[in-house]
């Protein structure tokens, strides 16, 4: 491959890229080594920085850590589970419209959780709708 321009080197000339893999790459528009090198992600989400709940601003995507204060299921127009967590600087409400018993059990009172999602201003302060959590 030495001396050849990367935009002329087909992907199937690389070790480990056979006909099947080359076909899959072609479906997403990758035909040459240059195409592969310039295939960049659409965005990058930094989930390593923990934000204090009290400093959340509406519209930002943030990771927060807190202790579950309570978790309730309400039945107003549609079924909804709301869980409140606190890290000492504020309280965040997490809202879930699609949930099951396992989710409810995993968000037991007193448990510490990490949650990632878009912060919004809700009726009672900061909230996230369907955040990813663990």
JSON list of C-alpha atoms in Angstrom, two decimals:
[
{"chain": "A", "resi": 1, "resn": "UNK", "atom": "CA", "xyz": [0.00, 0.00, 0.00]},
{"chain": "A", "resi": 2, "resn": "UNK", "atom": "CA", "xyz": [3.00, 2.32, 0.22]},
{"chain": "A", "resi": 3, "resn": "UNK", "atom": "CA", "xyz": [3.01, 5.15, -2.30]},
{"chain": "A", "resi": 4, "resn": "UNK", "atom": "CA", "xyz": [-0.72, 4.86, -3.07]},
{"chain": "A", "resi": 5, "resn": "UNK", "atom": "CA", "xyz": [-3.20, 7.61, -2.32]},
{"chain": "A", "resi": 6, "resn": "UNK", "atom": "CA", "xyz": [-5.71, 6.65, 0.36]},
{"chain": "A", "resi": 7, "resn": "UNK", "atom": "CA", "xyz": [-8.64, 7.69, -1.82]},
{"chain": "A", "resi": 8, "resn": "UNK", "atom": "CA", "xyz": [-7.69, 5.00, -4.34]},
{"chain": "A", "resi": 9, "resn": "UNK", "atom": "CA", "xyz": [-7.13, 2.10, -1.92]},
{"chain": "A", "resi": 10, "resn": "UNK", "atom": "CA", "xyz": [-10.27, -0.07, -1.67]},
{"chain": "A", "resi": 11, "resn": "UNK", "atom": "CA", "xyz": [-11.30, -1.32, 1.76]},
{"chain": "A", "resi": 12, "resn": "UNK", "atom": "CA", "xyz": [-11.22, -4.97, 0.69]},
{"chain": "A", "resi": 13, "resn": "UNK", "atom": "CA", "xyz": [-7.43, -4.66, 0.30]},
{"chain": "A", "resi": 14, "resn": "UNK", "atom": "CA", "xyz": [-7.16, -4.34, 4.10]},
{"chain": "A", "resi": 15, "resn": "UNK", "atom": "CA", "xyz": [-6.52, -7.44, 6.19]},
{"chain": "A", "resi": 16, "resn": "UNK", "atom": "CA", "xyz": [-9.76, -8.70, 7.74]},
{"chain": "A", "resi": 17, "resn": "UNK", "atom": "CA", "xyz": [-12.06, -6.91, 5.29]},
{"chain": "A", "resi": 18, "resn": "UNK", "atom": "CA", "xyz": [-13.57, -9.52, 3.01]},
{"chain": "A", "resi": 19, "resn": "UNK", "atom": "CA", "xyz": [-16.47, -9.37, 0.58]},
{"chain": "A", "resi": 20, "resn": "UNK", "atom": "CA", "xyz": [-19.16, -9.52, 3.29]},
{"chain": "A", "resi": 21, "resn": "UNK", "atom": "CA", "xyz": [-17.60, -6.77, 5.43]},
{"chain": "A", "resi": 22, "resn": "UNK", "atom": "CA", "xyz": [-16.88, -4.65, 2.34]},
{"chain": "A", "resi": 23, "resn": "UNK", "atom": "CA", "xyz": [-20.53, -4.94, 1.31]},
{"chain": "A", "resi": 24, "resn": "UNK", "atom": "CA", "xyz": [-21.71, -3.76, 4.75]},
{"chain": "A", "resi": 25, "resn": "UNK", "atom": "CA", "xyz": [-19.33, -0.79, 4.66]},
{"chain": "A", "resi": 26, "resn": "UNK", "atom": "CA", "xyz": [-20.47, 0.14, 1.15]},
{"chain": "A", "resi": 27, "resn": "UNK", "atom": "CA", "xyz": [-24.07, 0.40, 2.41]},
{"chain": "A", "resi": 28, "resn": "UNK", "atom": "CA", "xyz": [-23.03, 3.33, 4.61]},
{"chain": "A", "resi": 29, "resn": "UNK", "atom": "CA", "xyz": [-20.95, 4.95, 1.86]},
{"chain": "A", "resi": 30, "resn": "UNK", "atom": "CA", "xyz": [-17.48, 3.66, 2.76]},
{"chain": "A", "resi": 31, "resn": "UNK", "atom": "CA", "xyz": [-15.53, 2.42, -0.27]},
{"chain": "A", "resi": 32, "resn": "UNK", "atom": "CA", "xyz": [-11.91, 3.54, 0.24]},
{"chain": "A", "resi": 33, "resn": "UNK", "atom": "CA", "xyz": [-9.47, 3.82, 3.14]},
{"chain": "A", "resi": 34, "resn": "UNK", "atom": "CA", "xyz": [-9.89, 7.62, 3.00]},
{"chain": "A", "resi": 35, "resn": "UNK", "atom": "CA", "xyz": [-13.67, 7.24, 3.38]},
{"chain": "A", "resi": 36, "resn": "UNK", "atom": "CA", "xyz": [-13.09, 5.09, 6.47]},
{"chain": "A", "resi": 37, "resn": "UNK", "atom": "CA", "xyz": [-10.61, 7.54, 8.04]},
{"chain": "A", "resi": 38, "resn": "UNK", "atom": "CA", "xyz": [-12.96, 10.48, 7.52]},
{"chain": "A", "resi": 39, "resn": "UNK", "atom": "CA", "xyz": [-16.05, 8.66, 8.84]},
{"chain": "A", "resi": 40, "resn": "UNK", "atom": "CA", "xyz": [-16.52, 10.67, 12.04]},
{"chain": "A", "resi": 41, "resn": "UNK", "atom": "CA", "xyz": [-19.21, 10.41, 14.73]},
{"chain": "A", "resi": 42, "resn": "UNK", "atom": "CA", "xyz": [-22.19, 12.77, 14.52]},
{"chain": "A", "resi": 43, "resn": "UNK", "atom": "CA", "xyz": [-21.70, 14.04, 18.09]},
{"chain": "A", "resi": 44, "resn": "UNK", "atom": "CA", "xyz": [-19.84, 13.31, 21.29]},
{"chain": "A", "resi": 45, "resn": "UNK", "atom": "CA", "xyz": [-21.61, 13.08, 24.64]},
{"chain": "A", "resi": 46, "resn": "UNK", "atom": "CA", "xyz": [-19.35, 13.56, 27.64]},
{"chain": "A", "resi": 47, "resn": "UNK", "atom": "CA", "xyz": [-20.99, 11.56, 30.41]},
{"chain": "A", "resi": 48, "resn": "UNK", "atom": "CA", "xyz": [-17.98, 11.65, 32.72]},
{"chain": "A", "resi": 49, "resn": "UNK", "atom": "CA", "xyz": [-18.61, 15.09, 34.26]},
{"chain": "A", "resi": 50, "resn": "UNK", "atom": "CA", "xyz": [-21.04, 15.02, 37.20]},
{"chain": "A", "resi": 51, "resn": "UNK", "atom": "CA", "xyz": [-23.20, 18.13, 37.59]},
{"chain": "A", "resi": 52, "resn": "UNK", "atom": "CA", "xyz": [-24.63, 19.20, 40.95]},
{"chain": "A", "resi": 53, "resn": "UNK", "atom": "CA", "xyz": [-28.42, 19.06, 40.69]},
{"chain": "A", "resi": 54, "resn": "UNK", "atom": "CA", "xyz": [-28.67, 22.61, 42.04]},
{"chain": "A", "resi": 55, "resn": "UNK", "atom": "CA", "xyz": [-26.61, 23.92, 39.09]},
{"chain": "A", "resi": 56, "resn": "UNK", "atom": "CA", "xyz": [-28.57, 22.26, 36.26]},
{"chain": "A", "resi": 57, "resn": "UNK", "atom": "CA", "xyz": [-29.71, 24.60, 33.50]},
{"chain": "A", "resi": 58, "resn": "UNK", "atom": "CA", "xyz": [-32.66, 23.82, 31.21]},
{"chain": "A", "resi": 59, "resn": "UNK", "atom": "CA", "xyz": [-31.65, 22.34, 27.87]},
{"chain": "A", "resi": 60, "resn": "UNK", "atom": "CA", "xyz": [-28.27, 20.87, 28.81]},
{"chain": "A", "resi": 61, "resn": "UNK", "atom": "CA", "xyz": [-27.56, 17.15, 28.78]},
{"chain": "A", "resi": 62, "resn": "UNK", "atom": "CA", "xyz": [-25.97, 16.22, 32.08]},
{"chain": "A", "resi": 63, "resn": "UNK", "atom": "CA", "xyz": [-24.99, 13.34, 34.32]},
{"chain": "A", "resi": 64, "resn": "UNK", "atom": "CA", "xyz": [-26.12, 13.64, 37.93]},
{"chain": "A", "resi": 65, "resn": "UNK", "atom": "CA", "xyz": [-25.72, 11.37, 40.94]},
{"chain": "A", "resi": 66, "resn": "UNK", "atom": "CA", "xyz": [-28.11, 11.31, 43.83]},
{"chain": "A", "resi": 67, "resn": "UNK", "atom": "CA", "xyz": [-30.02, 9.31, 46.39]},
{"chain": "A", "resi": 68, "resn": "UNK", "atom": "CA", "xyz": [-33.59, 8.26, 45.61]},
{"chain": "A", "resi": 69, "resn": "UNK", "atom": "CA", "xyz": [-35.95, 10.10, 47.96]},
{"chain": "A", "resi": 70, "resn": "UNK", "atom": "CA", "xyz": [-39.20, 8.59, 46.69]},
{"chain": "A", "resi": 71, "resn": "UNK", "atom": "CA", "xyz": [-40.71, 6.87, 43.70]},
{"chain": "A", "resi": 72, "resn": "UNK", "atom": "CA", "xyz": [-44.44, 7.03, 42.94]},
{"chain": "A", "resi": 73, "resn": "UNK", "atom": "CA", "xyz": [-46.78, 5.84, 40.22]},
{"chain": "A", "resi": 74, "resn": "UNK", "atom": "CA", "xyz": [-49.67, 8.13, 39.29]},
{"chain": "A", "resi": 75, "resn": "UNK", "atom": "CA", "xyz": [-52.64, 7.53, 37.04]},
{"chain": "A", "resi": 76, "resn": "UNK", "atom": "CA", "xyz": [-53.75, 10.86, 35.61]},
{"chain": "A", "resi": 77, "resn": "UNK", "atom": "CA", "xyz": [-54.54, 10.78, 31.77]},
{"chain": "A", "resi": 78, "resn": "UNK", "atom": "CA", "xyz": [-51.77, 8.18, 31.47]},
{"chain": "A", "resi": 79, "resn": "UNK", "atom": "CA", "xyz": [-49.68, 6.06, 33.79]},
{"chain": "A", "resi": 80, "resn": "UNK", "atom": "CA", "xyz": [-46.50, 7.80, 34.98]},
{"chain": "A", "resi": 81, "resn": "UNK", "atom": "CA", "xyz": [-43.70, 7.00, 37.41]},
{"chain": "A", "resi": 82, "resn": "UNK", "atom": "CA", "xyz": [-41.93, 9.92, 39.10]},
{"chain": "A", "resi": 83, "resn": "UNK", "atom": "CA", "xyz": [-38.81, 9.50, 41.19]},
{"chain": "A", "resi": 84, "resn": "UNK", "atom": "CA", "xyz": [-37.09, 12.27, 43.08]},
{"chain": "A", "resi": 85, "resn": "UNK", "atom": "CA", "xyz": [-33.35, 12.17, 43.70]},
{"chain": "A", "resi": 86, "resn": "UNK", "atom": "CA", "xyz": [-31.16, 14.53, 45.70]},
{"chain": "A", "resi": 87, "resn": "UNK", "atom": "CA", "xyz": [-27.44, 15.15, 45.94]},
{"chain": "A", "resi": 88, "resn": "UNK", "atom": "CA", "xyz": [-27.64, 17.74, 48.71]},
{"chain": "A", "resi": 89, "resn": "UNK", "atom": "CA", "xyz": [-27.56, 20.71, 46.31]},
{"chain": "A", "resi": 90, "resn": "UNK", "atom": "CA", "xyz": [-31.08, 20.24, 44.98]},
{"chain": "A", "resi": 91, "resn": "UNK", "atom": "CA", "xyz": [-33.83, 17.82, 44.01]},
{"chain": "A", "resi": 92, "resn": "UNK", "atom": "CA", "xyz": [-34.34, 16.36, 40.54]},
{"chain": "A", "resi": 93, "resn": "UNK", "atom": "CA", "xyz": [-37.55, 14.69, 39.40]},
{"chain": "A", "resi": 94, "resn": "UNK", "atom": "CA", "xyz": [-37.17, 11.83, 36.92]},
{"chain": "A", "resi": 95, "resn": "UNK", "atom": "CA", "xyz": [-40.34, 11.07, 34.90]},
{"chain": "A", "resi": 96, "resn": "UNK", "atom": "CA", "xyz": [-41.01, 7.77, 33.14]},
{"chain": "A", "resi": 97, "resn": "UNK", "atom": "CA", "xyz": [-44.04, 7.04, 30.97]},
{"chain": "A", "resi": 98, "resn": "UNK", "atom": "CA", "xyz": [-42.86, 3.61, 29.78]},
{"chain": "A", "resi": 99, "resn": "UNK", "atom": "CA", "xyz": [-41.79, 1.57, 32.79]},
{"chain": "A", "resi": 100, "resn": "UNK", "atom": "CA", "xyz": [-42.19, -1.80, 34.43]},
{"chain": "A", "resi": 101, "resn": "UNK", "atom": "CA", "xyz": [-41.99, -3.31, 37.92]},
{"chain": "A", "resi": 102, "resn": "UNK", "atom": "CA", "xyz": [-38.26, -4.01, 37.56]},
{"chain": "A", "resi": 103, "resn": "UNK", "atom": "CA", "xyz": [-37.60, -0.30, 36.95]},
{"chain": "A", "resi": 104, "resn": "UNK", "atom": "CA", "xyz": [-39.70, 0.63, 39.98]},
{"chain": "A", "resi": 105, "resn": "UNK", "atom": "CA", "xyz": [-37.80, -1.90, 42.12]},
{"chain": "A", "resi": 106, "resn": "UNK", "atom": "CA", "xyz": [-34.40, -0.69, 40.87]},
{"chain": "A", "resi": 107, "resn": "UNK", "atom": "CA", "xyz": [-35.23, 2.85, 42.02]},
{"chain": "A", "resi": 108, "resn": "UNK", "atom": "CA", "xyz": [-35.86, 1.95, 45.66]},
{"chain": "A", "resi": 109, "resn": "UNK", "atom": "CA", "xyz": [-35.79, 4.70, 48.28]},
{"chain": "A", "resi": 110, "resn": "UNK", "atom": "CA", "xyz": [-32.27, 5.26, 49.62]},
{"chain": "A", "resi": 111, "resn": "UNK", "atom": "CA", "xyz": [-30.47, 3.83, 46.58]},
{"chain": "A", "resi": 112, "resn": "UNK", "atom": "CA", "xyz": [-27.79, 5.95, 44.87]},
{"chain": "A", "resi": 113, "resn": "UNK", "atom": "CA", "xyz": [-28.24, 6.33, 41.12]},
{"chain": "A", "resi": 114, "resn": "UNK", "atom": "CA", "xyz": [-26.45, 7.96, 38.19]},
{"chain": "A", "resi": 115, "resn": "UNK", "atom": "CA", "xyz": [-28.83, 9.54, 35.67]},
{"chain": "A", "resi": 116, "resn": "UNK", "atom": "CA", "xyz": [-28.10, 11.08, 32.26]},
{"chain": "A", "resi": 117, "resn": "UNK", "atom": "CA", "xyz": [-30.54, 13.12, 30.21]},
{"chain": "A", "resi": 118, "resn": "UNK", "atom": "CA", "xyz": [-31.75, 16.54, 29.19]},
{"chain": "A", "resi": 119, "resn": "UNK", "atom": "CA", "xyz": [-32.48, 18.84, 32.11]},
{"chain": "A", "resi": 120, "resn": "UNK", "atom": "CA", "xyz": [-35.79, 20.69, 31.94]},
{"chain": "A", "resi": 121, "resn": "UNK", "atom": "CA", "xyz": [-37.61, 23.08, 34.21]},
{"chain": "A", "resi": 122, "resn": "UNK", "atom": "CA", "xyz": [-40.69, 21.34, 35.53]},
{"chain": "A", "resi": 123, "resn": "UNK", "atom": "CA", "xyz": [-43.59, 22.38, 37.69]},
{"chain": "A", "resi": 124, "resn": "UNK", "atom": "CA", "xyz": [-41.64, 21.60, 40.88]},
{"chain": "A", "resi": 125, "resn": "UNK", "atom": "CA", "xyz": [-38.06, 22.38, 39.77]},
{"chain": "A", "resi": 126, "resn": "UNK", "atom": "CA", "xyz": [-35.48, 20.48, 37.71]},
{"chain": "A", "resi": 127, "resn": "UNK", "atom": "CA", "xyz": [-36.60, 17.33, 35.93]},
{"chain": "A", "resi": 128, "resn": "UNK", "atom": "CA", "xyz": [-35.50, 14.78, 33.33]},
{"chain": "A", "resi": 129, "resn": "UNK", "atom": "CA", "xyz": [-37.93, 12.82, 31.21]},
{"chain": "A", "resi": 130, "resn": "UNK", "atom": "CA", "xyz": [-36.88, 9.22, 30.55]},
{"chain": "A", "resi": 131, "resn": "UNK", "atom": "CA", "xyz": [-33.25, 9.64, 31.64]},
{"chain": "A", "resi": 132, "resn": "UNK", "atom": "CA", "xyz": [-30.80, 6.78, 31.27]},
{"chain": "A", "resi": 133, "resn": "UNK", "atom": "CA", "xyz": [-29.88, 5.60, 34.75]},
{"chain": "A", "resi": 134, "resn": "UNK", "atom": "CA", "xyz": [-27.95, 2.95, 36.63]}
]
